[in-house]
PDB file of C-alpha atoms in Angstrom:
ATOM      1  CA  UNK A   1    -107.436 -61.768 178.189  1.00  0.00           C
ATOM      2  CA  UNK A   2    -106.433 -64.369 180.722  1.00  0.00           C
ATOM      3  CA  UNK A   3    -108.438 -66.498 182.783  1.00  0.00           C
ATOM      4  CA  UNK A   4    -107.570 -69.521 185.605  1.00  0.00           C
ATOM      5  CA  UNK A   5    -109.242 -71.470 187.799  1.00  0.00           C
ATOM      6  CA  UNK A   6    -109.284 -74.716 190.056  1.00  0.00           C
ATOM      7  CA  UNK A   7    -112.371 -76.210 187.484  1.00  0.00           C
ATOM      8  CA  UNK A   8    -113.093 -75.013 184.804  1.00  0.00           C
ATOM      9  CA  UNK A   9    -111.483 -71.818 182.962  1.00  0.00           C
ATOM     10  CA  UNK A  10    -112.298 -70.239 179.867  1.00  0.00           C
ATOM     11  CA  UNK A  11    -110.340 -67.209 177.723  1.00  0.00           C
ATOM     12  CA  UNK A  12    -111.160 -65.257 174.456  1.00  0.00           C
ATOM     13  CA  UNK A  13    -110.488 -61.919 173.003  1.00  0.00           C
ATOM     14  CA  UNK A  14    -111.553 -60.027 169.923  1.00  0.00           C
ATOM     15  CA  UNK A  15    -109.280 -57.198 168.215  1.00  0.00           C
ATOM     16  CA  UNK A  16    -110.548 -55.572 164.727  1.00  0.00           C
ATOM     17  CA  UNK A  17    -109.117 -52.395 163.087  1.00  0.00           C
ATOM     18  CA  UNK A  18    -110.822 -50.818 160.250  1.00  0.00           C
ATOM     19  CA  UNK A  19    -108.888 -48.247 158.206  1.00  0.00           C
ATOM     20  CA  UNK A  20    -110.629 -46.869 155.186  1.00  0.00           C
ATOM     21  CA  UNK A  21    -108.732 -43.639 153.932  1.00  0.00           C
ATOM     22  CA  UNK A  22    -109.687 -41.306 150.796  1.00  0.00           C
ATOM     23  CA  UNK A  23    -107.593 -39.032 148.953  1.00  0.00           C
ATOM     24  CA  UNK A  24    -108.736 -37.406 146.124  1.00  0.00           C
ATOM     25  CA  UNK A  25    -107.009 -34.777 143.714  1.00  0.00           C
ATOM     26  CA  UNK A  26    -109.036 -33.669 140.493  1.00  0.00           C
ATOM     27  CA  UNK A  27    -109.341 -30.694 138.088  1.00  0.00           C
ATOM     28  CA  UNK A  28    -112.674 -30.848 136.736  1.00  0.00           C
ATOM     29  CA  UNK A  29    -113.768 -28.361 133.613  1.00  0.00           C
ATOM     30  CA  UNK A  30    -110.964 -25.895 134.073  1.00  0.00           C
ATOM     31  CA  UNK A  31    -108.710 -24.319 131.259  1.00  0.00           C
ATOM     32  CA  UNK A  32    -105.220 -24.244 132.899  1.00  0.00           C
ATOM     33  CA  UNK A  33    -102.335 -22.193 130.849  1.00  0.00           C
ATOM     34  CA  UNK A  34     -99.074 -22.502 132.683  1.00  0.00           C
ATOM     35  CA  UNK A  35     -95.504 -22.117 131.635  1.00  0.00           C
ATOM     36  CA  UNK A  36     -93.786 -24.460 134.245  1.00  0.00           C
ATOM     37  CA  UNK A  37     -94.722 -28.118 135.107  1.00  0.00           C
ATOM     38  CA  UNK A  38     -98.132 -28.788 136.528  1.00  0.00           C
ATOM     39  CA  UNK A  39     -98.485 -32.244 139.398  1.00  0.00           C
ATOM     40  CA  UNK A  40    -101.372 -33.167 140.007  1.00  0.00           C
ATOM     41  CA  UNK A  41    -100.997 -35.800 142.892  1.00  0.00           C
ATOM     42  CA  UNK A  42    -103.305 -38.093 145.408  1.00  0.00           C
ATOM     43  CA  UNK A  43    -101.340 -40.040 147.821  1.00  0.00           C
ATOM     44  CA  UNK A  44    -102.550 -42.325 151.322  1.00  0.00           C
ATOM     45  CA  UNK A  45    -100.248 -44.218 153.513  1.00  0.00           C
ATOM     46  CA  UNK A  46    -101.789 -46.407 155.503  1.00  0.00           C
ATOM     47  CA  UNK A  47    -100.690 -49.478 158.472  1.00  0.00           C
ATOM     48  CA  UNK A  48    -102.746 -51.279 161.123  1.00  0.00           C
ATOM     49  CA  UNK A  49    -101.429 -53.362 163.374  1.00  0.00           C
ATOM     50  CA  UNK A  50    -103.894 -55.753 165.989  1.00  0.00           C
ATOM     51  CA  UNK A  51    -101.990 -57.844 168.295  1.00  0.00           C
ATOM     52  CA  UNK A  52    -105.025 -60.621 170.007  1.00  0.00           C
ATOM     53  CA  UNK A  53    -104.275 -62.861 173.163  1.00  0.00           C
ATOM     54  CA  UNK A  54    -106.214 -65.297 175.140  1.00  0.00           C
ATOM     55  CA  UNK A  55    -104.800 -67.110 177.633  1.00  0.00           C
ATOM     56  CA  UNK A  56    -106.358 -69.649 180.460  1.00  0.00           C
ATOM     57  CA  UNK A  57    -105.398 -71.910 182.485  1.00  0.00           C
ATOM     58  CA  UNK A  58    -106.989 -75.023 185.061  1.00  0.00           C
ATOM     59  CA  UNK A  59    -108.172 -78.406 185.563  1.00  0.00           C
ATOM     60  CA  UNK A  60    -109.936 -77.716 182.021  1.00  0.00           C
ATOM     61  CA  UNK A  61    -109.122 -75.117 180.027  1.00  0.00           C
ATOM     62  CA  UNK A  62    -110.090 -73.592 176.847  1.00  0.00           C
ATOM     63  CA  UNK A  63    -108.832 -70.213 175.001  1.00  0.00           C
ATOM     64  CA  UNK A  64    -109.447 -68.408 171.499  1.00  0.00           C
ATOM     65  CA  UNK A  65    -108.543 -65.341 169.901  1.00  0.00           C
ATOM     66  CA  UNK A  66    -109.738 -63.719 166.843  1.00  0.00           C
ATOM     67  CA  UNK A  67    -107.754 -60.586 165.278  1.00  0.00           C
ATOM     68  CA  UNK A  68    -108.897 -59.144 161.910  1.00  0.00           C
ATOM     69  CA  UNK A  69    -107.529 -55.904 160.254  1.00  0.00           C
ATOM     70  CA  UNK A  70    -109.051 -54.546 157.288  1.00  0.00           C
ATOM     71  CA  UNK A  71    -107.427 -51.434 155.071  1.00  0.00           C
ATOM     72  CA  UNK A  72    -109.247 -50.352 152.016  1.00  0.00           C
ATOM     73  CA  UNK A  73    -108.186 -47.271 150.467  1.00  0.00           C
ATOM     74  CA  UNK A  74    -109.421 -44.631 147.391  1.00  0.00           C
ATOM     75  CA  UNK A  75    -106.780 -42.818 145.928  1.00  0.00           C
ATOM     76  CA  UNK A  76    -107.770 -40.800 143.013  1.00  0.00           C
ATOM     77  CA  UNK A  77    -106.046 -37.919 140.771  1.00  0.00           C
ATOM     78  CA  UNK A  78    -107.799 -37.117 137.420  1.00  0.00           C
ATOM     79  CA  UNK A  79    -107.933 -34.626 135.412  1.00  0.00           C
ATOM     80  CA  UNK A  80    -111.995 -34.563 134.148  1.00  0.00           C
ATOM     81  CA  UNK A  81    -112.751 -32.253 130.988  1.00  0.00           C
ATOM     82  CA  UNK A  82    -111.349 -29.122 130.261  1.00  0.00           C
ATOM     83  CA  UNK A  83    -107.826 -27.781 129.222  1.00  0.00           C
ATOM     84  CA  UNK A  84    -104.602 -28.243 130.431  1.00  0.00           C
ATOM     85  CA  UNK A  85    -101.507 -26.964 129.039  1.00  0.00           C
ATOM     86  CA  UNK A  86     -97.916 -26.755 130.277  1.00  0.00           C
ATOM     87  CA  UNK A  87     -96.219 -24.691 127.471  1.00  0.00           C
ATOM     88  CA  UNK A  88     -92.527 -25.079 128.633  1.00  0.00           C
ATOM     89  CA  UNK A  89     -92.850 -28.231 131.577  1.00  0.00           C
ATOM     90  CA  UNK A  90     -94.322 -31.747 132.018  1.00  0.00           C
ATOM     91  CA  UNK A  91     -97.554 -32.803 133.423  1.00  0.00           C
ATOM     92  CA  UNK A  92     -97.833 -35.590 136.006  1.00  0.00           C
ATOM     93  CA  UNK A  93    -100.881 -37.086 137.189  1.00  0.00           C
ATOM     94  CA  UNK A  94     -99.933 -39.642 139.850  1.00  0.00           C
ATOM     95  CA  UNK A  95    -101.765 -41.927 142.252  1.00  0.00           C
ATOM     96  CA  UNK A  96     -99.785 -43.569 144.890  1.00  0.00           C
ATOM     97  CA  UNK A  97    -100.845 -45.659 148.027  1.00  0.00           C
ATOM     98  CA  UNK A  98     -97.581 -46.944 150.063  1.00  0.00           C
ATOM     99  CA  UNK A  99     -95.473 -46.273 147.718  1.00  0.00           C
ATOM    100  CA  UNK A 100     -92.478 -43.635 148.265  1.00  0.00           C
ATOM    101  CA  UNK A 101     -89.867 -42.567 144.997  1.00  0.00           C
ATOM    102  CA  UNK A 102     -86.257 -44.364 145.487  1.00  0.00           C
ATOM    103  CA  UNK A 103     -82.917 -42.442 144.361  1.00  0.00           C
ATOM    104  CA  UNK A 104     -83.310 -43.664 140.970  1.00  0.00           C
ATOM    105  CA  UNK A 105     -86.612 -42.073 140.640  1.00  0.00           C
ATOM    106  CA  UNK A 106     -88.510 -45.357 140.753  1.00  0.00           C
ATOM    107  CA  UNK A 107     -91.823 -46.020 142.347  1.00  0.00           C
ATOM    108  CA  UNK A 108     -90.685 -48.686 145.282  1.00  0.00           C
ATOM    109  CA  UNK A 109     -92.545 -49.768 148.242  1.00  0.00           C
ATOM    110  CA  UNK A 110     -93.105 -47.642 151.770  1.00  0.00           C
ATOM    111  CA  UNK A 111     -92.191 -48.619 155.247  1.00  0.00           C
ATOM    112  CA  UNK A 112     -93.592 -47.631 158.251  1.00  0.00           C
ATOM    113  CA  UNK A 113     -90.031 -45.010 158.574  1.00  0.00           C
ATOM    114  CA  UNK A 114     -92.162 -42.838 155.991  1.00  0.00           C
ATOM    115  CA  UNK A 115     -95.275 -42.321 158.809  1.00  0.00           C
ATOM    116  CA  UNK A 116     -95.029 -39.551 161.249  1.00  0.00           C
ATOM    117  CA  UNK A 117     -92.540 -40.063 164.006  1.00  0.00           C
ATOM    118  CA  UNK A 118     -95.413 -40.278 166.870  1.00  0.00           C
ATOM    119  CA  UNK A 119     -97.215 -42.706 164.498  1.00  0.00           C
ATOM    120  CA  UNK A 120     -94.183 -45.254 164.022  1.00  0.00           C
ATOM    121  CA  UNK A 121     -94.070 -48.902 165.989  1.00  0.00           C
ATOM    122  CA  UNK A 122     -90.985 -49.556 167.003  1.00  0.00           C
ATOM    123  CA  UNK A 123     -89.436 -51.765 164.313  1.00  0.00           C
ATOM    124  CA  UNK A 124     -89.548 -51.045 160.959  1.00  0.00           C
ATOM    125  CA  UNK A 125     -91.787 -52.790 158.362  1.00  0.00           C
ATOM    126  CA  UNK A 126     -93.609 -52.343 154.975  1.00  0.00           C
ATOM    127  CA  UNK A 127     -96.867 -50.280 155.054  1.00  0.00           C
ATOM    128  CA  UNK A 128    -100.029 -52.538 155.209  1.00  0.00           C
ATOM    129  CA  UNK A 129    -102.015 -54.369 157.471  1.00  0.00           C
ATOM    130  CA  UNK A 130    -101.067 -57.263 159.965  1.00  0.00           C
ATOM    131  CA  UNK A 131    -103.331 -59.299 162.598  1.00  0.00           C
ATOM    132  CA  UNK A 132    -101.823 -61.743 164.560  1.00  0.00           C
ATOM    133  CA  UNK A 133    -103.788 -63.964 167.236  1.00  0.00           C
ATOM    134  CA  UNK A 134    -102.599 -65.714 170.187  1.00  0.00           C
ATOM    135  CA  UNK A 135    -104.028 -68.322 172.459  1.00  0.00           C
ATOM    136  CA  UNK A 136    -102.413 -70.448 175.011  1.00  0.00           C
ATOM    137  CA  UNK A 137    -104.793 -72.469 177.567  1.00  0.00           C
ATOM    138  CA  UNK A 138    -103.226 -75.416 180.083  1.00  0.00           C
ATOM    139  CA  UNK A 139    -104.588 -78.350 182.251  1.00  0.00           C
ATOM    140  CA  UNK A 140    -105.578 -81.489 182.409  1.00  0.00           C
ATOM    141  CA  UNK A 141    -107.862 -80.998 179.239  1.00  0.00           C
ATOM    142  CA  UNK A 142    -106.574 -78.131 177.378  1.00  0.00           C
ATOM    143  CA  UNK A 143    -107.904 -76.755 174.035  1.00  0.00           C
ATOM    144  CA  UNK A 144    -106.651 -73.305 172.421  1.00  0.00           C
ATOM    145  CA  UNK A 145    -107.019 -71.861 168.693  1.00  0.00           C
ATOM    146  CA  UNK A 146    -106.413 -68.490 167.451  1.00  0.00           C
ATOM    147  CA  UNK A 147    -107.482 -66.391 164.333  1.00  0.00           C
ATOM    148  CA  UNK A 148    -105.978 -64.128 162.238  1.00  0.00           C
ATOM    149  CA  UNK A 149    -107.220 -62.557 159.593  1.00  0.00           C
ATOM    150  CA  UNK A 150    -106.223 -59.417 157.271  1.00  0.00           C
ATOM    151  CA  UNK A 151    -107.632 -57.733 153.922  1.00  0.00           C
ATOM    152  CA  UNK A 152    -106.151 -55.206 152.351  1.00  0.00           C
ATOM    153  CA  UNK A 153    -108.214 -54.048 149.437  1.00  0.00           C
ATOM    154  CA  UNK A 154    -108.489 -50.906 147.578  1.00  0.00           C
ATOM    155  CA  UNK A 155    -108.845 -48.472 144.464  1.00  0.00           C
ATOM    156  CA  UNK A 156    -105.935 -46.319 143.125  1.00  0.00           C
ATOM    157  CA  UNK A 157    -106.750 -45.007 139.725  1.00  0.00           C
ATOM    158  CA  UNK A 158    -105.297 -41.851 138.173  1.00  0.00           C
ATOM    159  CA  UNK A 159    -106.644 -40.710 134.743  1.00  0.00           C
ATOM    160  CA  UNK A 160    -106.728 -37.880 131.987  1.00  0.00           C
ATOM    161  CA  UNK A 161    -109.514 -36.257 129.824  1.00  0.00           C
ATOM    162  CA  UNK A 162    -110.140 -33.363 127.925  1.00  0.00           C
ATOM    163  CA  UNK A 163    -107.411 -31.333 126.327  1.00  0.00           C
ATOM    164  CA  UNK A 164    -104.108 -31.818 127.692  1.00  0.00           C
ATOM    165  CA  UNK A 165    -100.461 -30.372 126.140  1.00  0.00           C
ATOM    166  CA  UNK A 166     -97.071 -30.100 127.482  1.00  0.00           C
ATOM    167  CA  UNK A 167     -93.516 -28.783 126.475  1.00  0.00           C
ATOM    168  CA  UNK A 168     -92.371 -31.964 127.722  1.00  0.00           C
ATOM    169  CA  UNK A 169     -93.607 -35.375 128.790  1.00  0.00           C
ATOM    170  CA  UNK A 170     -97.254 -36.201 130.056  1.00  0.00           C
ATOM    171  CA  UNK A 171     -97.127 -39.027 132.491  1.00  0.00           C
ATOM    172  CA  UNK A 172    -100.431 -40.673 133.800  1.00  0.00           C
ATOM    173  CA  UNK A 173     -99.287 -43.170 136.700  1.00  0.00           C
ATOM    174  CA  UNK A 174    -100.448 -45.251 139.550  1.00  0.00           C
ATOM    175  CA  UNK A 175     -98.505 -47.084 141.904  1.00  0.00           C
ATOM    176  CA  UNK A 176     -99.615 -49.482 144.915  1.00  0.00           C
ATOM    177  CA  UNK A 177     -97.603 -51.611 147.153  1.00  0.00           C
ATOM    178  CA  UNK A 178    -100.126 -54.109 149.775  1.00  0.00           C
ATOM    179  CA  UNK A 179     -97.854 -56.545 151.968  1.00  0.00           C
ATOM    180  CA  UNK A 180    -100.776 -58.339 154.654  1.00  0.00           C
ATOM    181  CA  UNK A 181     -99.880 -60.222 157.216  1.00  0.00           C
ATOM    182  CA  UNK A 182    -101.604 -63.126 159.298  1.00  0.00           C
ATOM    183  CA  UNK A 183     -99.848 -64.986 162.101  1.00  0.00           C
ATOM    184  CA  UNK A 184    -102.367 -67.452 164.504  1.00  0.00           C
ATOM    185  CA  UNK A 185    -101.035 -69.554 166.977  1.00  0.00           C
ATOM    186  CA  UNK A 186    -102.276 -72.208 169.737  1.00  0.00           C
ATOM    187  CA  UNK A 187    -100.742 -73.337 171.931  1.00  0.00           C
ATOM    188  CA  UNK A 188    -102.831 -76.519 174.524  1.00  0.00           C
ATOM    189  CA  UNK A 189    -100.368 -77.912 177.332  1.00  0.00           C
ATOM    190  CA  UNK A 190    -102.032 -81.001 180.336  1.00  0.00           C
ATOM    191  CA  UNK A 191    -103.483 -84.525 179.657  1.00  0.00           C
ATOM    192  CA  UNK A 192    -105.009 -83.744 176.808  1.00  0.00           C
ATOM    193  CA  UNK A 193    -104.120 -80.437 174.554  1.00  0.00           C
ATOM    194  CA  UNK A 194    -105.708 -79.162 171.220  1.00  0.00           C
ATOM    195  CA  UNK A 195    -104.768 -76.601 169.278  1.00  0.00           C
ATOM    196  CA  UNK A 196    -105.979 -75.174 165.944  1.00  0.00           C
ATOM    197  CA  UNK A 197    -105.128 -71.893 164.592  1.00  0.00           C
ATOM    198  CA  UNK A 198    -106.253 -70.279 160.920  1.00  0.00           C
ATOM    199  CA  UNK A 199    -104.497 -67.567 159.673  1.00  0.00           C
ATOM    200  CA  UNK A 200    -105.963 -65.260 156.108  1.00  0.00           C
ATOM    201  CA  UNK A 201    -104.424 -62.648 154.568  1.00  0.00           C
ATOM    202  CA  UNK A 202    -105.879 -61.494 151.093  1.00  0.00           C
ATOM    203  CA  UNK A 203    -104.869 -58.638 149.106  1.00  0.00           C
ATOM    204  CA  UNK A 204    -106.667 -57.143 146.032  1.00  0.00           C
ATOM    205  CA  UNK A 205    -106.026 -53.257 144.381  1.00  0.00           C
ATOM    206  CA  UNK A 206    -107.332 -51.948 141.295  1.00  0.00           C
TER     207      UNK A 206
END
């Protein structure tokens, strides 16, 4: 938002995103008898992006902005009761949130190249969530602050029970990758100028 004025001139703006995806893959109470390989997979890729400015300017002056993105995912594969055999293969149970497989067959972290072209900013950056608040305000007593916060929370959890067999190996594996991002800025320009700014990010996955 912007704002001017001969007197007195005031600016603020509010951005939040909210992103709260669940994937789920299970086999519950089943007897499964296969001769290949059997995957059973969950995965979520997820990135928000809020961009906040406030900007005013006059004989007194005063702007704010407050971004805050929030992504907290459930990503689940489990295998609950039951039987699963693989007489000749492997079995994989995998949970993965941002997280793509490298050449070496490693579990490394995603960038935004692995969304969907339409859903891609323009430069490229690790999957996750980023808030960044601007203010600017100018005059003769100026004051500005922005904001930013981020959280990026969530649950990834794969797991086996029951009966499970396999020609070859059983792998039980989650993977996460979370990179937030906070940027606040103020910027107060005239006689007098004050500017705070508090940036947060906070990342937690279980």
């Amino acid at each position: 938002s912007v704002s001017s004025g001969i007197g007195f001139a005031s600016a603020g703006a509010v951005s939040k995103a909210f992103i709260t995806p669940t994937v789920e893959a299970e086999l519950v109470g089943s007897a499964v008898d296969v001769g290949g390989s059997v995957v059973i997979a969950a995965d979520s890729k997820a990135w928000g992006d809020v961009l906040t400015e406030g900007n005013s300017f006059g004989l007194f002056a005063g702007a704010g902005s407050v971004g805050s993105a929030e992504i907290n995912p459930t990503v689940r594969a489990k295998v609950t009761d039951g039987r699963l055999a693989s007489r000749d293969g492997k079995i994989d149970i995998t949970a993965t949130y941002n997280t793509v497989v490298n050449e070496s067959n490693a579990f490394v972290a995603a960038t935004t190249n692995s969304l969907p072209v339409g859903s891609r900013p323009d430069d490229e950056t690790n999957l996750g969530a980023q808030s960044v608040a601007e203010a600017a305000s100018g005059g003769l007593v100026a004051g500005s602050g922005g904001d930013a916060t981020v959280k990026h929370y969530g649950q990834i959890t794969a797991s086996a029970g029951g009966t499970l067999s396999a020609g070859q190996d059983i792998q039980v594996t989650a993977a996460s990758h979370a990179f937030p991002t906070a940027v606040a800025s103020g910027m107060a320009g005239g006689g007098v100028g004050v500017g705070t700014s508090f940036a947060d990010a906070d990342s937690q996955t279980a």
